[in-house]
mmCIF file of C-alpha atoms in Angstrom:
data_model
loop_
_atom_site.group_PDB
_atom_site.id
_atom_site.type_symbol
_atom_site.label_atom_id
_atom_site.label_comp_id
_atom_site.label_asym_id
_atom_site.label_seq_id
_atom_site.Cartn_x
_atom_site.Cartn_y
_atom_site.Cartn_z
ATOM 1 C CA UNK A 271 120.876 87.282 96.693
ATOM 2 C CA UNK A 272 121.323 91.050 95.182
ATOM 3 C CA UNK A 273 124.768 89.799 93.910
ATOM 4 C CA UNK A 274 122.930 86.769 92.065
ATOM 5 C CA UNK A 275 120.667 88.416 90.616
ATOM 6 C CA UNK A 276 122.881 91.299 89.049
ATOM 7 C CA UNK A 277 125.494 88.361 88.355
ATOM 8 C CA UNK A 278 123.040 86.369 86.562
ATOM 9 C CA UNK A 279 122.892 89.401 83.598
ATOM 10 C CA UNK A 280 126.264 90.018 83.669
ATOM 11 C CA UNK A 281 126.196 90.208 79.890
ATOM 12 C CA UNK A 282 123.216 92.602 80.249
ATOM 13 C CA UNK A 283 124.641 94.425 82.779
ATOM 14 C CA UNK A 284 121.758 92.918 85.788
ATOM 15 C CA UNK A 285 119.161 93.301 83.337
ATOM 16 C CA UNK A 286 117.510 90.378 85.337
ATOM 17 C CA UNK A 287 117.987 92.990 88.800
ATOM 18 C CA UNK A 288 116.443 96.314 86.497
ATOM 19 C CA UNK A 289 113.408 94.096 85.437
ATOM 20 C CA UNK A 290 112.917 93.156 89.060
ATOM 21 C CA UNK A 291 113.501 96.167 90.544
ATOM 22 C CA UNK A 292 110.867 98.135 88.373
ATOM 23 C CA UNK A 293 108.149 95.732 88.989
ATOM 24 C CA UNK A 294 108.820 95.934 92.579
ATOM 25 C CA UNK A 295 109.126 100.057 91.766
ATOM 26 C CA UNK A 296 105.426 99.265 90.216
ATOM 27 C CA UNK A 297 103.508 96.963 92.287
ATOM 28 C CA UNK A 298 104.590 98.140 96.102
ATOM 29 C CA UNK A 299 103.107 101.745 95.920
ATOM 30 C CA UNK A 300 99.718 100.004 95.119
ATOM 31 C CA UNK A 301 100.223 96.994 98.060
ATOM 32 C CA UNK A 302 101.278 99.767 100.332
ATOM 33 C CA UNK A 303 98.248 101.775 99.484
ATOM 34 C CA UNK A 304 96.096 98.376 100.103
ATOM 35 C CA UNK A 305 97.996 97.797 103.743
ATOM 36 C CA UNK A 306 96.429 101.262 104.533
ATOM 37 C CA UNK A 307 93.197 100.334 103.260
ATOM 38 C CA UNK A 308 92.921 97.299 105.221
ATOM 39 C CA UNK A 309 94.117 99.274 108.433
ATOM 40 C CA UNK A 310 91.209 101.892 107.857
ATOM 41 C CA UNK A 311 88.476 98.997 107.621
ATOM 42 C CA UNK A 312 89.747 97.182 110.357
ATOM 43 C CA UNK A 313 90.689 94.222 108.253
ATOM 44 C CA UNK A 314 93.729 92.448 109.825
ATOM 45 C CA UNK A 315 93.176 89.112 108.444
ATOM 46 C CA UNK A 316 93.418 91.300 104.682
ATOM 47 C CA UNK A 317 96.185 93.242 106.002
ATOM 48 C CA UNK A 318 98.283 90.198 107.172
ATOM 49 C CA UNK A 319 98.130 88.692 103.590
ATOM 50 C CA UNK A 320 98.831 91.708 101.983
ATOM 51 C CA UNK A 321 102.031 92.643 104.333
ATOM 52 C CA UNK A 322 103.052 89.185 103.381
ATOM 53 C CA UNK A 323 103.294 89.481 99.766
ATOM 54 C CA UNK A 324 104.952 93.142 100.333
ATOM 55 C CA UNK A 325 107.477 91.601 102.521
ATOM 56 C CA UNK A 326 108.435 88.846 100.400
ATOM 57 C CA UNK A 327 109.013 91.178 97.000
ATOM 58 C CA UNK A 328 111.225 93.084 99.720
ATOM 59 C CA UNK A 329 112.943 90.338 101.205
ATOM 60 C CA UNK A 330 113.537 88.635 97.355
ATOM 61 C CA UNK A 331 115.147 92.150 96.138
ATOM 62 C CA UNK A 332 117.325 92.123 99.237
ATOM 63 C CA UNK A 333 115.589 95.410 100.952
ATOM 64 C CA UNK A 334 115.842 93.716 104.693
ATOM 65 C CA UNK A 335 114.529 96.924 106.588
ATOM 66 C CA UNK A 336 111.185 97.233 104.902
ATOM 67 C CA UNK A 337 110.872 93.360 104.562
ATOM 68 C CA UNK A 338 111.173 93.528 108.625
ATOM 69 C CA UNK A 339 108.159 95.799 108.723
ATOM 70 C CA UNK A 340 106.241 93.758 106.705
ATOM 71 C CA UNK A 341 106.768 91.323 108.959
ATOM 72 C CA UNK A 342 106.117 92.880 112.350
ATOM 73 C CA UNK A 343 102.722 94.542 110.433
ATOM 74 C CA UNK A 344 101.559 90.544 108.992
ATOM 75 C CA UNK A 345 101.882 89.438 112.724
ATOM 76 C CA UNK A 346 99.908 92.369 114.280
ATOM 77 C CA UNK A 347 97.297 92.091 111.479
ATOM 78 C CA UNK A 348 97.151 88.613 111.923
ATOM 79 C CA UNK A 349 96.153 88.897 115.903
ATOM 80 C CA UNK A 350 94.106 91.699 114.587
ATOM 81 C CA UNK A 351 96.138 94.380 116.982
ATOM 82 C CA UNK A 352 95.572 97.087 114.559
ATOM 83 C CA UNK A 353 96.602 100.345 116.657
ATOM 84 C CA UNK A 354 100.358 98.561 116.827
ATOM 85 C CA UNK A 355 99.822 97.698 113.228
ATOM 86 C CA UNK A 356 98.786 101.524 112.382
ATOM 87 C CA UNK A 357 102.314 102.464 113.760
ATOM 88 C CA UNK A 358 104.536 100.213 111.999
ATOM 89 C CA UNK A 359 102.637 101.217 108.699
ATOM 90 C CA UNK A 360 103.231 104.710 108.976
ATOM 91 C CA UNK A 361 106.825 104.232 108.689
ATOM 92 C CA UNK A 362 106.270 102.205 105.136
ATOM 93 C CA UNK A 363 106.373 104.922 102.827
ATOM 94 C CA UNK A 364 109.498 106.577 103.762
ATOM 95 C CA UNK A 365 111.484 102.745 104.914
ATOM 96 C CA UNK A 366 110.030 101.783 101.021
ATOM 97 C CA UNK A 367 111.851 105.279 99.393
ATOM 98 C CA UNK A 368 114.654 104.636 101.494
ATOM 99 C CA UNK A 369 114.913 101.226 100.067
ATOM 100 C CA UNK A 370 114.118 101.871 96.670
ATOM 101 C CA UNK A 371 117.370 104.608 95.807
ATOM 102 C CA UNK A 372 119.769 101.887 97.704
ATOM 103 C CA UNK A 373 118.458 99.272 95.593
ATOM 104 C CA UNK A 374 118.413 101.604 92.796
ATOM 105 C CA UNK A 375 122.288 102.045 93.589
ATOM 106 C CA UNK A 376 123.396 98.577 92.893
ATOM 107 C CA UNK A 377 122.208 98.678 89.261
ATOM 108 C CA UNK A 378 125.279 98.222 87.174
ATOM 109 C CA UNK A 379 125.911 101.071 84.718
#
Protein backbone atom coordinates (compact mmCIF):
# COMPACT_ATOMS: atom_id res chain seq x y z
CA UNK A 1 0.00 0.00 0.00
CA UNK A 2 2.72 2.47 0.97
CA UNK A 3 4.73 1.73 -2.17
CA UNK A 4 1.62 2.34 -4.29
CA UNK A 5 1.06 5.71 -2.61
CA UNK A 6 4.69 6.66 -3.12
CA UNK A 7 4.62 5.54 -6.76
CA UNK A 8 1.42 7.43 -7.57
CA UNK A 9 3.33 10.63 -7.09
CA UNK A 10 6.52 9.52 -8.85
CA UNK A 11 6.89 12.79 -10.69
CA UNK A 12 5.86 14.67 -7.60
CA UNK A 13 8.25 12.63 -5.43
CA UNK A 14 5.48 10.99 -3.42
CA UNK A 15 3.29 14.08 -3.28
CA UNK A 16 0.13 12.07 -2.60
CA UNK A 17 1.76 10.19 0.27
CA UNK A 18 3.06 13.46 1.72
CA UNK A 19 -0.42 14.95 1.56
CA UNK A 20 -2.01 11.91 3.20
CA UNK A 21 0.66 11.88 5.89
CA UNK A 22 0.09 15.58 6.59
CA UNK A 23 -3.65 14.93 6.97
CA UNK A 24 -2.94 12.00 9.26
CA UNK A 25 -0.57 14.12 11.34
CA UNK A 26 -3.24 16.83 11.61
CA UNK A 27 -6.21 14.56 12.36
CA UNK A 28 -4.77 11.77 14.53
CA UNK A 29 -4.00 13.81 17.69
CA UNK A 30 -7.58 15.15 17.99
CA UNK A 31 -8.85 11.63 17.38
CA UNK A 32 -6.62 10.26 20.16
CA UNK A 33 -7.85 13.05 22.44
CA UNK A 34 -11.46 12.08 21.69
CA UNK A 35 -10.71 8.44 22.47
CA UNK A 36 -9.32 9.48 25.86
CA UNK A 37 -12.31 11.75 26.51
CA UNK A 38 -14.79 9.00 25.65
CA UNK A 39 -12.94 6.69 28.05
CA UNK A 40 -13.22 9.30 30.83
CA UNK A 41 -16.93 9.65 30.04
CA UNK A 42 -17.37 5.85 30.13
CA UNK A 43 -18.80 6.03 26.60
CA UNK A 44 -17.72 2.72 25.11
CA UNK A 45 -19.72 3.08 21.91
CA UNK A 46 -18.29 6.50 20.98
CA UNK A 47 -14.83 5.27 21.97
CA UNK A 48 -15.30 2.30 19.65
CA UNK A 49 -16.38 4.51 16.73
CA UNK A 50 -13.44 6.89 17.14
CA UNK A 51 -10.97 4.00 17.45
CA UNK A 52 -12.46 2.52 14.27
CA UNK A 53 -11.89 5.78 12.41
CA UNK A 54 -8.28 6.07 13.58
CA UNK A 55 -7.72 2.40 12.76
CA UNK A 56 -8.76 3.01 9.16
CA UNK A 57 -6.52 6.00 8.57
CA UNK A 58 -3.61 4.24 10.28
CA UNK A 59 -4.05 1.11 8.19
CA UNK A 60 -4.34 3.12 4.96
CA UNK A 61 -0.90 4.59 5.57
CA UNK A 62 0.66 1.31 6.66
CA UNK A 63 0.90 2.07 10.40
CA UNK A 64 0.08 -1.54 11.26
CA UNK A 65 0.95 -1.49 14.97
CA UNK A 66 -1.17 1.60 15.54
CA UNK A 67 -4.04 0.07 13.55
CA UNK A 68 -3.82 -3.11 15.64
CA UNK A 69 -4.04 -1.16 18.91
CA UNK A 70 -7.01 0.79 17.55
CA UNK A 71 -8.68 -2.49 16.52
CA UNK A 72 -8.30 -3.80 20.07
CA UNK A 73 -9.64 -0.55 21.56
CA UNK A 74 -12.55 -0.64 19.11
CA UNK A 75 -13.57 -4.13 20.21
CA UNK A 76 -13.08 -3.40 23.92
CA UNK A 77 -15.15 -0.23 23.61
CA UNK A 78 -17.95 -2.09 21.84
CA UNK A 79 -17.96 -4.66 24.62
CA UNK A 80 -17.78 -1.88 27.24
CA UNK A 81 -14.57 -3.38 28.69
CA UNK A 82 -13.26 0.06 29.54
CA UNK A 83 -10.61 -0.94 32.08
CA UNK A 84 -8.92 -3.12 29.46
CA UNK A 85 -9.40 -0.38 26.87
CA UNK A 86 -7.68 2.05 29.23
CA UNK A 87 -4.56 -0.11 29.27
CA UNK A 88 -4.38 -0.06 25.46
CA UNK A 89 -5.22 3.64 25.25
CA UNK A 90 -2.18 4.36 27.41
CA UNK A 91 -0.05 3.09 24.49
CA UNK A 92 -1.67 5.28 21.83
CA UNK A 93 0.49 8.41 22.11
CA UNK A 94 3.76 6.49 22.05
CA UNK A 95 2.78 4.22 19.17
CA UNK A 96 1.33 7.14 17.20
CA UNK A 97 4.60 9.09 17.51
CA UNK A 98 6.70 6.04 16.63
CA UNK A 99 4.50 5.33 13.61
CA UNK A 100 4.67 8.94 12.46
CA UNK A 101 8.47 8.95 12.60
CA UNK A 102 8.67 5.72 10.61
CA UNK A 103 6.22 6.99 7.99
CA UNK A 104 8.15 10.25 7.60
CA UNK A 105 11.25 8.22 6.73
CA UNK A 106 9.41 6.91 3.66
CA UNK A 107 8.92 10.33 2.09
CA UNK A 108 11.24 10.72 -0.89
CA UNK A 109 13.66 13.62 -0.64
